[in-house]
Amino acid sequence: MNKYILLTLCILTSFAASAEEKVLFDFENYDLGARIEMRDFYSETTASVAEVVQDPANPNNKVLHVSNKSWNTLIELSLGQMTAEEATSSYQYLAFDLYRPAQDGAYKMFVARIDADTIYADAGFYDQGATGQWVGKSYRMKSITSQGNTLYMGYQSIDAEFYIDNVRLVSVDYGYNYFDPEQTLRHHAEKCGKNIGAAVPVWRINVNDDNQDMTQTIYSNFNMVVAENEMKIDALQPNRGEFTFYNGDCLVNLAERHNMSVRGHTLVWHSQVPSWISSDGKKNDRGYSRAELLRIMKDHITTVVTHYKGRVHEWDVVNECLDDNQTTIRTNPAGYDLRPSVWYTGIGEEFIDSAFVYAHQADPEAKLYINEYGVEFQGKAKTQAYYNLVRRLKNSGIPIDGVGLQCHFTVGEIDSTKLDTNIKRYASLNLNCIVTELDISIPNLNAPNAYEQQAAAYRTIANICMNYDHCTSLLVWGITDNMSWRGGDPLLFNSQLRAKPAFFAIRDVLEHRAQFLGVEPNMPIDEQQSTHVDVYNLYGQLVVKNLHRSHIRQLPAGIYIIDRKKVMIR
Ligand code: XIL
C-alpha cells in the first residue's frame, strides 16, 4: 500500500541504522482470489475463508478478507527465515490495519501466536474501533524464545468478518495513531470518570495552532492541563501591579476549544518569585512589613483568580510550604515544620490559611489544593507532616478541597503500599488526593528493559489512582522527554513525540478499568437517561428497584448490572 511505502521510506531515511519496522504482509504479491490457510485450533476442519481481495476503500490495493468465521480460527502465515525469538526480541509490536464492515459483530478478541505461544491476546475485546473504515492497530508482543516461525493471527470469535492489511513488526509504535479518538488516554480516562492531565510548556510550543502535532497530542490525549511555568508568580506579575496573562490565556483558550479542565499552578510559592518580592524567594529582604506582604499576597491571588474565574477550575494555592527535614515533628505540637520562605518569614504560618481564604473569596467555585513533593510514601516524616498540616487546615474550616502529591519519582523507589495507604487516608478528611506532577526518571538508560521498568512504575501509580474515587486526577509533568525539567527520560512520549511503553502502560490501566466499570463519566444524569435505575446482580436478580442514579456509588462493593452494563462498585 502506497502510504506505507512512503512511511517505510521516511523511516529508512530517519533511522537508517536501525530496523524500526518490517512489513510482513501487504498482500500485493498475491493474485486476487488467492487463499491463505486458516487454522482452527480445536477442530480438524474450518469453513472460514481468508482470501486476497480488492480493498473495500481503494480498488488499487490488495488486502486479505476473512469471512465465514468460526471460533478459534486464525490466519496462518509464515515468518519465513525469522524465528519467534528474532521477531519478538527485535520488535515490540505487531501492527496491522483493520477494516470492519458495518454489520460486524460486537465481541472481538484479537489474538496472535507463533506456533503454540500466544504473543498477544487483546483484552479490549468489546471495542475494536470504527467500522466501515481502516483503523491502525498495534499490539505489544510478549517475547518468546522459540525457533518457531508460523504466525497465527485474527479474531477469536464467531461473528467476525474483517479485512486486514499491512501486517508489520514495529519496534517503535508507529502503528499507533495518537489522534484516533478511540486510542487516546483521554478516551479511556473519560470512560472511568477520571482526569488525565499534563503540564504544558506553553512558551516552547504553539498552543494556538490546533494542527501542530504537539498541540494535537495534548488535546487528544489529555482532558486536563496545567501550565508548566506560565501561571507562576514571576510569570504573571513580573513587576508590582503589572500582570501578564497572555501565555496563561493561550493555554486556557486551548483548553476551552477542546473541553479540557485547567489546573492553576501556583498562587503562593517560594520559588519563581519575582525579585520585587524577594531576592531569593526565602528572605523577606525588600523591606515589607507583615501587613504589606499580606497585601501583596492578597492582591496577587485576587487579581489572578478573578482573571481566570470560571475558566481555571482548580488552583494549587500553596506550593511546597513544608521543610524537607521535619526535625521537630515529634516535639512540635503542630506536627510539621514550615520551610523558611518569604511568605512564612514575613507573614507567619497564617499565610497558608489566608491564601486559601483569599482564593476562595475570589472564586468560590474553584477547587483549592495544597501541593507538595516528597510526601508520597507513608512512614516518612515529611509525609506525616503534610498530613498533619492538611488535617489542621481542614479542621480549622479553611476552604481546602484537595491535596496534591507531586510524585517526581525515580524507577526503583516506588513503594506501592506506602503510596496507597497515604492516598487512602485523605479520603477520611473528606479531601481529594491527586497526583499532580508525575514523572519517573530512569537511573540508567542503558540498563536492559529500562523503559519497560519505567512503564511498570507508571502502571503501579495509575492503578493506585484508579482505585480511589477521591483520586480524581493524574497529571504528568510534561509531554516529551527532551522537554522535561528532569533527566532520565521521565515522561510518556520520547523526543520524537512517539508514545513510549509508559504511555501504553497508563492506557492499559485506563482501558481495562473503563471496560470493567462500563460506566459513563461520573455516571451523569442527563436528559436521555432516566434518573432512576434498576440494579441487578450477576445472577440477574433484582437487587434494588428504582435507585436514584446518584446513589449508585453507595451500593455495597460488588459487581452489578445497571443499564445493561457491568458496573463495579468498590
Ligand atoms: C519546574 C518546571 O518544570 C521547570 O521548567 C522550571 O524551570 C522549574 O519548575 N515542583 C513544582 C513545579 O511545583 O512547578 C516545578 O516545575 C517542578 C517541581
Short mmCIF file of N, CA and C in Angstrom, two decimals, residues 445-555:
data_model
loop_
_atom_site.label_atom_id
_atom_site.label_comp_id
_atom_site.label_asym_id
_atom_site.label_seq_id
_atom_site.Cartn_x
_atom_site.Cartn_y
_atom_site.Cartn_z
N LEU A 445 19.80 4.67 31.61
CA LEU A 445 19.03 4.49 30.37
C LEU A 445 19.50 3.29 29.55
N ASN A 446 20.71 2.80 29.84
CA ASN A 446 21.22 1.66 29.08
C ASN A 446 20.91 0.32 29.73
N ALA A 447 20.31 0.37 30.90
CA ALA A 447 20.00 -0.90 31.58
C ALA A 447 19.00 -1.68 30.73
N PRO A 448 19.13 -3.01 30.74
CA PRO A 448 18.17 -3.78 29.95
C PRO A 448 16.75 -3.52 30.47
N ASN A 449 15.83 -3.42 29.56
CA ASN A 449 14.43 -3.20 29.93
C ASN A 449 14.18 -1.91 30.71
N ALA A 450 15.06 -0.92 30.55
CA ALA A 450 14.90 0.33 31.31
C ALA A 450 13.51 0.93 31.10
N TYR A 451 13.07 0.97 29.85
CA TYR A 451 11.79 1.62 29.56
C TYR A 451 10.60 0.77 29.97
N GLU A 452 10.84 -0.54 30.01
CA GLU A 452 9.76 -1.44 30.47
C GLU A 452 9.57 -1.28 31.98
N GLN A 453 10.69 -1.14 32.68
CA GLN A 453 10.58 -0.96 34.13
C GLN A 453 9.91 0.36 34.45
N GLN A 454 10.24 1.36 33.67
CA GLN A 454 9.58 2.65 33.86
C GLN A 454 8.07 2.50 33.63
N ALA A 455 7.73 1.76 32.59
CA ALA A 455 6.31 1.56 32.28
C ALA A 455 5.62 0.86 33.45
N ALA A 456 6.31 -0.11 34.05
CA ALA A 456 5.73 -0.83 35.18
C ALA A 456 5.47 0.12 36.34
N ALA A 457 6.40 1.06 36.54
CA ALA A 457 6.23 2.02 37.64
C ALA A 457 5.02 2.93 37.35
N TYR A 458 4.90 3.38 36.11
CA TYR A 458 3.72 4.19 35.74
C TYR A 458 2.42 3.40 35.96
N ARG A 459 2.49 2.13 35.60
CA ARG A 459 1.30 1.28 35.76
C ARG A 459 0.88 1.21 37.23
N THR A 460 1.89 1.04 38.10
CA THR A 460 1.60 0.95 39.53
C THR A 460 0.87 2.20 40.02
N ILE A 461 1.41 3.35 39.66
CA ILE A 461 0.80 4.61 40.12
C ILE A 461 -0.62 4.75 39.57
N ALA A 462 -0.77 4.47 38.28
CA ALA A 462 -2.09 4.62 37.67
C ALA A 462 -3.10 3.69 38.34
N ASN A 463 -2.67 2.49 38.62
CA ASN A 463 -3.59 1.55 39.28
C ASN A 463 -4.03 2.04 40.64
N ILE A 464 -3.10 2.58 41.41
CA ILE A 464 -3.46 3.08 42.73
C ILE A 464 -4.46 4.22 42.59
N CYS A 465 -4.16 5.12 41.68
CA CYS A 465 -5.04 6.26 41.48
C CYS A 465 -6.44 5.81 41.08
N MET A 466 -6.50 4.80 40.23
CA MET A 466 -7.81 4.32 39.77
C MET A 466 -8.62 3.68 40.89
N ASN A 467 -7.93 3.23 41.92
CA ASN A 467 -8.63 2.53 42.99
C ASN A 467 -9.45 3.45 43.88
N TYR A 468 -9.19 4.73 43.80
CA TYR A 468 -9.85 5.63 44.75
C TYR A 468 -10.66 6.70 44.05
N ASP A 469 -11.90 6.80 44.46
CA ASP A 469 -12.77 7.84 43.89
C ASP A 469 -12.26 9.23 44.21
N HIS A 470 -11.60 9.40 45.35
CA HIS A 470 -11.13 10.74 45.71
C HIS A 470 -9.80 11.07 45.03
N CYS A 471 -9.25 10.12 44.27
CA CYS A 471 -8.09 10.43 43.42
C CYS A 471 -8.65 10.68 42.02
N THR A 472 -9.08 11.90 41.81
CA THR A 472 -9.86 12.21 40.61
C THR A 472 -8.97 12.48 39.41
N SER A 473 -7.70 12.82 39.65
CA SER A 473 -6.86 13.27 38.55
C SER A 473 -5.45 12.72 38.66
N LEU A 474 -4.87 12.47 37.50
CA LEU A 474 -3.46 12.09 37.45
C LEU A 474 -2.84 12.95 36.35
N LEU A 475 -1.87 13.76 36.74
CA LEU A 475 -1.21 14.63 35.76
C LEU A 475 0.26 14.29 35.65
N VAL A 476 0.76 14.27 34.43
CA VAL A 476 2.20 14.10 34.23
C VAL A 476 2.83 15.46 34.02
N TRP A 477 4.10 15.57 34.42
CA TRP A 477 4.75 16.89 34.40
C TRP A 477 5.52 17.09 33.09
N GLY A 478 4.78 17.26 32.01
CA GLY A 478 5.42 17.50 30.71
C GLY A 478 4.94 16.48 29.69
N ILE A 479 5.37 16.69 28.45
CA ILE A 479 4.90 15.83 27.36
C ILE A 479 6.05 14.95 26.86
N THR A 480 7.11 15.55 26.35
CA THR A 480 8.19 14.74 25.77
C THR A 480 9.44 14.77 26.66
N ASP A 481 10.19 13.68 26.59
CA ASP A 481 11.38 13.52 27.42
C ASP A 481 12.37 14.68 27.27
N ASN A 482 12.57 15.12 26.04
CA ASN A 482 13.59 16.15 25.83
C ASN A 482 13.16 17.50 26.41
N MET A 483 11.88 17.69 26.63
CA MET A 483 11.44 18.96 27.20
C MET A 483 11.24 18.88 28.71
N SER A 484 11.50 17.72 29.29
CA SER A 484 11.28 17.60 30.74
C SER A 484 12.30 18.42 31.52
N TRP A 485 11.91 18.87 32.68
CA TRP A 485 12.85 19.58 33.56
C TRP A 485 13.84 18.61 34.20
N ARG A 486 13.59 17.30 34.08
CA ARG A 486 14.48 16.30 34.67
C ARG A 486 15.13 15.44 33.59
N GLY A 487 16.27 14.85 33.93
CA GLY A 487 16.91 13.88 33.04
C GLY A 487 16.27 12.51 33.24
N GLY A 488 16.81 11.51 32.54
CA GLY A 488 16.33 10.14 32.74
C GLY A 488 15.03 9.84 32.03
N ASP A 489 14.79 10.55 30.93
CA ASP A 489 13.62 10.28 30.07
C ASP A 489 12.35 9.97 30.87
N PRO A 490 11.89 10.92 31.69
CA PRO A 490 10.86 10.54 32.66
C PRO A 490 9.40 10.55 32.18
N LEU A 491 9.16 10.87 30.91
CA LEU A 491 7.76 11.13 30.52
C LEU A 491 7.15 10.04 29.61
N LEU A 492 6.00 10.33 29.07
CA LEU A 492 5.24 9.33 28.31
C LEU A 492 5.58 9.31 26.82
N PHE A 493 6.14 10.41 26.33
CA PHE A 493 6.48 10.49 24.91
C PHE A 493 7.98 10.74 24.76
N ASN A 494 8.59 10.12 23.76
CA ASN A 494 10.00 10.38 23.53
C ASN A 494 10.18 11.69 22.77
N SER A 495 11.42 12.01 22.45
CA SER A 495 11.69 13.31 21.85
C SER A 495 11.06 13.47 20.47
N GLN A 496 10.77 12.34 19.81
CA GLN A 496 10.09 12.42 18.50
C GLN A 496 8.57 12.39 18.66
N LEU A 497 8.12 12.56 19.90
CA LEU A 497 6.68 12.55 20.17
C LEU A 497 6.05 11.19 19.92
N ARG A 498 6.87 10.15 20.05
CA ARG A 498 6.33 8.81 19.94
C ARG A 498 5.95 8.32 21.32
N ALA A 499 4.84 7.61 21.41
CA ALA A 499 4.42 7.07 22.69
C ALA A 499 5.39 5.98 23.15
N LYS A 500 5.77 6.05 24.42
CA LYS A 500 6.70 5.09 25.00
C LYS A 500 5.93 3.98 25.72
N PRO A 501 6.63 2.92 26.13
CA PRO A 501 5.93 1.88 26.88
C PRO A 501 5.13 2.45 28.07
N ALA A 502 5.66 3.50 28.69
CA ALA A 502 4.95 4.11 29.82
C ALA A 502 3.56 4.61 29.41
N PHE A 503 3.49 5.15 28.21
CA PHE A 503 2.20 5.61 27.69
C PHE A 503 1.22 4.44 27.62
N PHE A 504 1.72 3.34 27.03
CA PHE A 504 0.82 2.20 26.85
C PHE A 504 0.44 1.57 28.18
N ALA A 505 1.34 1.66 29.15
CA ALA A 505 1.01 1.11 30.48
C ALA A 505 -0.16 1.89 31.07
N ILE A 506 -0.08 3.21 31.00
CA ILE A 506 -1.17 4.01 31.56
C ILE A 506 -2.45 3.76 30.77
N ARG A 507 -2.30 3.68 29.46
CA ARG A 507 -3.52 3.48 28.66
C ARG A 507 -4.16 2.13 28.96
N ASP A 508 -3.33 1.13 29.12
CA ASP A 508 -3.84 -0.20 29.51
C ASP A 508 -4.66 -0.15 30.77
N VAL A 509 -4.10 0.52 31.79
CA VAL A 509 -4.79 0.60 33.07
C VAL A 509 -6.15 1.28 32.87
N LEU A 510 -6.14 2.39 32.18
CA LEU A 510 -7.38 3.13 31.98
C LEU A 510 -8.37 2.31 31.16
N GLU A 511 -7.84 1.67 30.14
CA GLU A 511 -8.72 0.93 29.24
C GLU A 511 -9.37 -0.25 29.95
N HIS A 512 -8.56 -0.98 30.69
CA HIS A 512 -9.12 -2.13 31.39
C HIS A 512 -10.11 -1.70 32.44
N ARG A 513 -9.78 -0.62 33.11
CA ARG A 513 -10.68 -0.16 34.16
C ARG A 513 -11.99 0.33 33.55
N ALA A 514 -11.88 1.05 32.46
CA ALA A 514 -13.09 1.57 31.81
C ALA A 514 -13.97 0.42 31.36
N GLN A 515 -13.33 -0.59 30.84
CA GLN A 515 -14.07 -1.72 30.33
C GLN A 515 -14.77 -2.47 31.45
N PHE A 516 -14.06 -2.58 32.56
CA PHE A 516 -14.61 -3.31 33.69
C PHE A 516 -15.74 -2.53 34.35
N LEU A 517 -15.50 -1.24 34.48
CA LEU A 517 -16.53 -0.40 35.08
C LEU A 517 -17.73 -0.30 34.17
N GLY A 518 -17.45 -0.11 32.88
CA GLY A 518 -18.53 0.06 31.93
C GLY A 518 -19.42 1.23 32.27
N VAL A 519 -18.88 2.23 32.95
CA VAL A 519 -19.72 3.37 33.33
C VAL A 519 -19.39 4.58 32.46
N GLU A 520 -20.36 5.42 32.35
CA GLU A 520 -20.16 6.69 31.67
C GLU A 520 -19.43 7.60 32.65
N PRO A 521 -18.78 8.67 32.16
CA PRO A 521 -18.06 9.56 33.07
C PRO A 521 -18.95 10.04 34.21
N ASN A 522 -18.50 9.78 35.43
CA ASN A 522 -19.20 10.27 36.63
C ASN A 522 -20.68 9.92 36.68
N MET A 523 -21.08 8.88 36.00
CA MET A 523 -22.48 8.47 35.97
C MET A 523 -23.40 9.67 35.80
N PRO A 524 -23.32 10.39 34.70
CA PRO A 524 -24.07 11.64 34.59
C PRO A 524 -25.57 11.40 34.58
N ILE A 525 -26.27 12.36 35.09
CA ILE A 525 -27.73 12.31 34.99
C ILE A 525 -28.08 13.30 33.90
N ASP A 526 -28.39 12.83 32.72
CA ASP A 526 -28.75 13.78 31.68
C ASP A 526 -30.16 13.49 31.20
N GLU A 527 -30.60 14.28 30.25
CA GLU A 527 -31.99 14.17 29.81
C GLU A 527 -32.30 12.80 29.23
N GLN A 528 -31.29 12.25 28.51
CA GLN A 528 -31.55 10.98 27.85
C GLN A 528 -31.74 9.83 28.85
N GLN A 529 -31.11 9.97 29.98
CA GLN A 529 -31.14 8.85 30.91
C GLN A 529 -32.24 9.05 31.93
N SER A 530 -32.78 7.93 32.38
CA SER A 530 -33.75 8.02 33.47
C SER A 530 -32.99 8.42 34.73
N THR A 531 -33.65 9.10 35.64
CA THR A 531 -32.97 9.48 36.87
C THR A 531 -32.86 8.28 37.81
N HIS A 532 -33.73 7.28 37.61
CA HIS A 532 -33.70 6.10 38.49
C HIS A 532 -33.38 4.86 37.68
N VAL A 533 -32.74 3.91 38.34
CA VAL A 533 -32.35 2.69 37.62
C VAL A 533 -32.71 1.46 38.45
N ASP A 534 -32.85 0.34 37.76
CA ASP A 534 -32.99 -0.94 38.44
C ASP A 534 -31.61 -1.59 38.46
N VAL A 535 -31.25 -2.13 39.60
CA VAL A 535 -29.92 -2.71 39.76
C VAL A 535 -30.05 -4.23 39.91
N TYR A 536 -29.31 -4.95 39.09
CA TYR A 536 -29.34 -6.42 39.14
C TYR A 536 -27.98 -6.96 39.56
N ASN A 537 -27.97 -8.14 40.15
CA ASN A 537 -26.68 -8.79 40.38
C ASN A 537 -26.33 -9.65 39.18
N LEU A 538 -25.19 -10.33 39.25
CA LEU A 538 -24.74 -11.08 38.08
C LEU A 538 -25.59 -12.33 37.82
N TYR A 539 -26.45 -12.68 38.79
CA TYR A 539 -27.37 -13.80 38.54
C TYR A 539 -28.66 -13.30 37.88
N GLY A 540 -28.70 -12.03 37.64
CA GLY A 540 -29.90 -11.47 37.01
C GLY A 540 -31.00 -11.15 38.00
N GLN A 541 -30.69 -11.30 39.30
CA GLN A 541 -31.73 -10.99 40.30
C GLN A 541 -31.76 -9.50 40.58
N LEU A 542 -32.96 -8.99 40.76
CA LEU A 542 -33.11 -7.57 41.06
C LEU A 542 -32.58 -7.29 42.47
N VAL A 543 -31.66 -6.35 42.59
CA VAL A 543 -31.10 -6.02 43.91
C VAL A 543 -31.82 -4.80 44.48
N VAL A 544 -31.93 -3.76 43.68
CA VAL A 544 -32.67 -2.57 44.12
C VAL A 544 -33.52 -2.08 42.95
N LYS A 545 -34.75 -1.78 43.22
CA LYS A 545 -35.60 -1.23 42.17
C LYS A 545 -35.61 0.29 42.31
N ASN A 546 -35.56 0.96 41.18
CA ASN A 546 -35.74 2.41 41.18
C ASN A 546 -34.76 3.18 42.06
N LEU A 547 -33.51 2.82 41.99
CA LEU A 547 -32.49 3.51 42.79
C LEU A 547 -32.14 4.82 42.09
N HIS A 548 -32.06 5.89 42.85
CA HIS A 548 -31.66 7.14 42.23
C HIS A 548 -30.22 7.00 41.75
N ARG A 549 -29.97 7.47 40.53
CA ARG A 549 -28.66 7.31 39.92
C ARG A 549 -27.52 7.83 40.82
N SER A 550 -27.79 8.88 41.54
CA SER A 550 -26.72 9.46 42.36
C SER A 550 -26.35 8.54 43.54
N HIS A 551 -27.18 7.52 43.79
CA HIS A 551 -26.86 6.61 44.90
C HIS A 551 -26.14 5.35 44.46
N ILE A 552 -25.86 5.26 43.17
CA ILE A 552 -25.23 4.04 42.67
C ILE A 552 -23.92 3.77 43.39
N ARG A 553 -23.16 4.83 43.58
CA ARG A 553 -21.85 4.62 44.20
C ARG A 553 -21.92 4.18 45.66
N GLN A 554 -23.09 4.34 46.26
CA GLN A 554 -23.21 3.90 47.66
C GLN A 554 -23.61 2.43 47.80
N LEU A 555 -23.81 1.74 46.70
CA LEU A 555 -24.15 0.32 46.79
C LEU A 555 -23.01 -0.43 47.47
#
